[in-house]
Amino acid sequence: MGSLFRSAEMTLCQLFLQSEAAYACVSELGELGLVQFRDLNPDVNAFQRKFVNEVRRCDEMERKLRYLEKEIKKDGIPMLDTGENPEAPQPREMIDLEATFEKLENELREVNQNAEALKRNFLELTELKQILRKTQVFFDEHEGGANPTESMTRALISDDCIARQSTLGPVQLGFPEKDFDPEEYFPCFVAGVILRERIPAFERMLWRACRGNVFLRQAEIETPLEDPSTSDQVYKSVFIIFFQGDQLKTRVKKICEGFRATLYPCPEAPADRREMAMGVMTRIEDLNTVLGQTQDHRHRVLVAAAKNIKNWFVKVRKIKAIYHTLNLFNLDVTQKCLIAECWVPVLDLENIQLALRRGTERSGSSVPPILNRMDTLEDPPTYNNTNKFTSAFQTLIDSYGVASYREMNPAPYTIITFPFLFAVMFGDIGHGLIMATFGAWMVLKEKPLAAKKSENEIWNIFFGGRYIILLMGMFSMYTGLIYNDVFSKSLNIFGSSWRVANLTKEDLKTIGSDYTLNPMTTHDYSGNPYPIGLDPVWQLAENKIIFQNSFKMKISIIIGIIHMLFGVIMSLFNHLYFKNMVGIFAEFIPQIVFLVFLFFYMVILMFIKWLKYFANIEKKDFIYGTRCAPSVLITFINMILNNKTPFEKECLTSDMFPGQIYLQRFLLACAFICIPWMLLAKPLYIMRSRKNTSYSVSHQQMQSATENGDAEQPIHNNTSQAPVAHGGHEEQSLDEVFIHQGIHTIEYVLGSVSHTASYLRLWALSLAHAQLSEVLWNMVLSKGLTVDGWVGGVALYVIFGLWGILTVSILVLMEGLSAFLHTLRLHWVEFQSKFYSGNGYSFQPFSFEIILDSATQAKEEV
């Protein structure tokens, strides 16, 4: 059986590689991706392994590449991705790569340092230019007699503060608002630049520390300035502080230093200020030229690096992966050969041999590698070969638990059952069409969408399950056709089979708004059922829910019991493959008998009821009418309780067929016998086989003693000796076997009841989805159809948009997610519990493709 239906057959191999050829051989195996190596040095520290220096060199190269990538992204330069997959470079090529990366990093760091120094000089000159301009405005206003407070903020000085400070010294601070000359009161001043958000705290600190003996003016710099360290845009303000005396000068400078304000020289004479401003402008122009040339050089370096950085990352990561793998190997005593152990698929041994041969030829070695199969009692890993279509379904199964080695794989059957069970709950042609269209778009645009590699986690989940979404939408369209449901409306393709005959409009008016179609009269029913699915008239019927309740509930039970039966039959294939005859006779047979004789019998009763009882029955055949049709649920409950089902006298009997009561008693008795059968058969068989094994060992010891002439010596029965392995149960004590089997039996018996009831979610969610769709139609979209004229067109346009948004967000996304989760539960619990243990571990081969994908995903998450 192929690896799709059952995991691939694996074998443990021992690999001998010559030291010179080991790198090339491991590189070829990484490209192939079919070998899982084991760590033969589990007790050796990672820093004490043979190739730790090579791994460190790769880490250093990867760090340099990340630095280059960061700088490329900072400048917004697109990185060329040709989709190529370069081979892993040879060890001698590592030196060239290291030299290239070292040169690029040093050149880029030098350019960045020079650019930062130039930007810092440019910032200082720009701030000095602003100081000269703002202070010139202040002095010009003073010379012109203007009030200085009209253009610049006068801080920290109020009338009451002036009055309080006027007695502190010879300096008279009670100056008038007009004709005030700060140079006359404060002959000393400093000018600088400070961050705008620090101005209020700066003013308060100056006032408190200098006791009001300063005069501060500040003006905002309109354009933001670039911080050379972080490249952020910051807003600053120019300030000038007037004071008197060296003591205040020292105090003011310390406060400026504490607030990280930058002080600049500002000449007192206007001519000197103008001369300095002209010099500053000249230097700024020169700096602009040099900065442009520096940025052009940096851009050229980064553009050249961007063309190859993707391939460089691939090469470095492949080299690093190879040396990580070589660290798992052992050296032989001659130090010339590397020994490895690995799990490989048996069917791919020839491909692995060819890859090893190619690696040997690439390395130029004359000694071919040796690959030997080994015997082991260790459980092999589980390997299911998948493609882009089956991988999504396999992921759903593995999320519950990886299959045990060579256990039946539920994934291929899930490809059909999963979208079908989903569609039973999500049956609507319109909603299914929306979902199928979205899935088909992702499938058709698969390559360009995969190349974008979005960082959105929700989108990646949708894209990974694109084939599941496509199938769920298509199956939903099919079940929507069966339900005849399109956005809560019906399709009248073949014409309704119901007819209202002999009634005029006046008759309908007198009857009222509701008219119940009577199935017992031939004039209401044409006699031919609707060809596919439900008759469209049911969407208009007031008793639609009553009819669909019975129909969908019975369908859910039928589908659920068939699904569970299929799971039990799958366990038979597991028992046959592992040659577990005990499992067949002690587990499978009583399980299938219990499920068929009780629950599948209930399904048969449903079909008998559908085929035997009709609504349009003549009076002479009254016993086959709907009134005499017994309830399947009541019949089943009375069967379990061994009670008689009540019936009306006119119906003559509650049985659907002759001898039903006796058949039910027989089936019930057989089902009850299956319970102790499941509980005791397997433990008793194991106990008996262990006794026989112990007796056989004692008998062999007696014969051996007799042949050696030691028959007269007493023979001691070594009861502590482990019995011969049989079915893998020798590791458990008998108590554990009985307890385990008891739990398994109780779980199966009670689970058969609870799992059958669990499938009623198919019925419940189907009805809920249909009713929610109908409510959305009646309460939203129908409102736009009640308005006439051009106003109605506008209203319908707006209301249709609202209805579309609610339909997609609630009915497609939320209801779809709900149905998806319920379907997942039905497969994980109700279906897979019958045959699937899921106690294995997945096959994780050494594959460059997997390693590169994991590295890309990790980088996107960061």
PDB file of C-alpha atoms in Angstrom, residues 520 612-628 650:
ATOM      1  CA  MET A 520     -53.123  13.281   1.125  1.00  0.00           C
ATOM      2  CA  LYS A 612     -43.289   1.648   3.796  1.00  0.00           C
ATOM      3  CA  TYR A 613     -45.298   4.616   5.082  1.00  0.00           C
ATOM      4  CA  PHE A 614     -46.769   7.346   2.858  1.00  0.00           C
ATOM      5  CA  ALA A 615     -49.006  10.346   3.314  1.00  0.00           C
ATOM      6  CA  ASN A 616     -51.290   9.866   0.296  1.00  0.00           C
ATOM      7  CA  ILE A 617     -52.613   6.466   1.372  1.00  0.00           C
ATOM      8  CA  GLU A 618     -56.169   5.292   0.728  1.00  0.00           C
ATOM      9  CA  LYS A 619     -58.453   4.562   3.684  1.00  0.00           C
ATOM     10  CA  LYS A 620     -58.277   0.802   3.198  1.00  0.00           C
ATOM     11  CA  ASP A 621     -54.492   0.976   3.680  1.00  0.00           C
ATOM     12  CA  PHE A 622     -54.745   3.115   6.805  1.00  0.00           C
ATOM     13  CA  ILE A 623     -52.065   1.126   8.637  1.00  0.00           C
ATOM     14  CA  TYR A 624     -49.466   2.345   6.093  1.00  0.00           C
ATOM     15  CA  GLY A 625     -50.280   6.011   6.568  1.00  0.00           C
ATOM     16  CA  THR A 626     -48.371   8.636   8.502  1.00  0.00           C
ATOM     17  CA  ARG A 627     -50.593   8.235  11.565  1.00  0.00           C
ATOM     18  CA  CYS A 628     -49.516   4.624  12.027  1.00  0.00           C
ATOM     19  CA  GLU A 650     -56.572   1.093  14.378  1.00  0.00           C
TER      20      GLU A 650
END
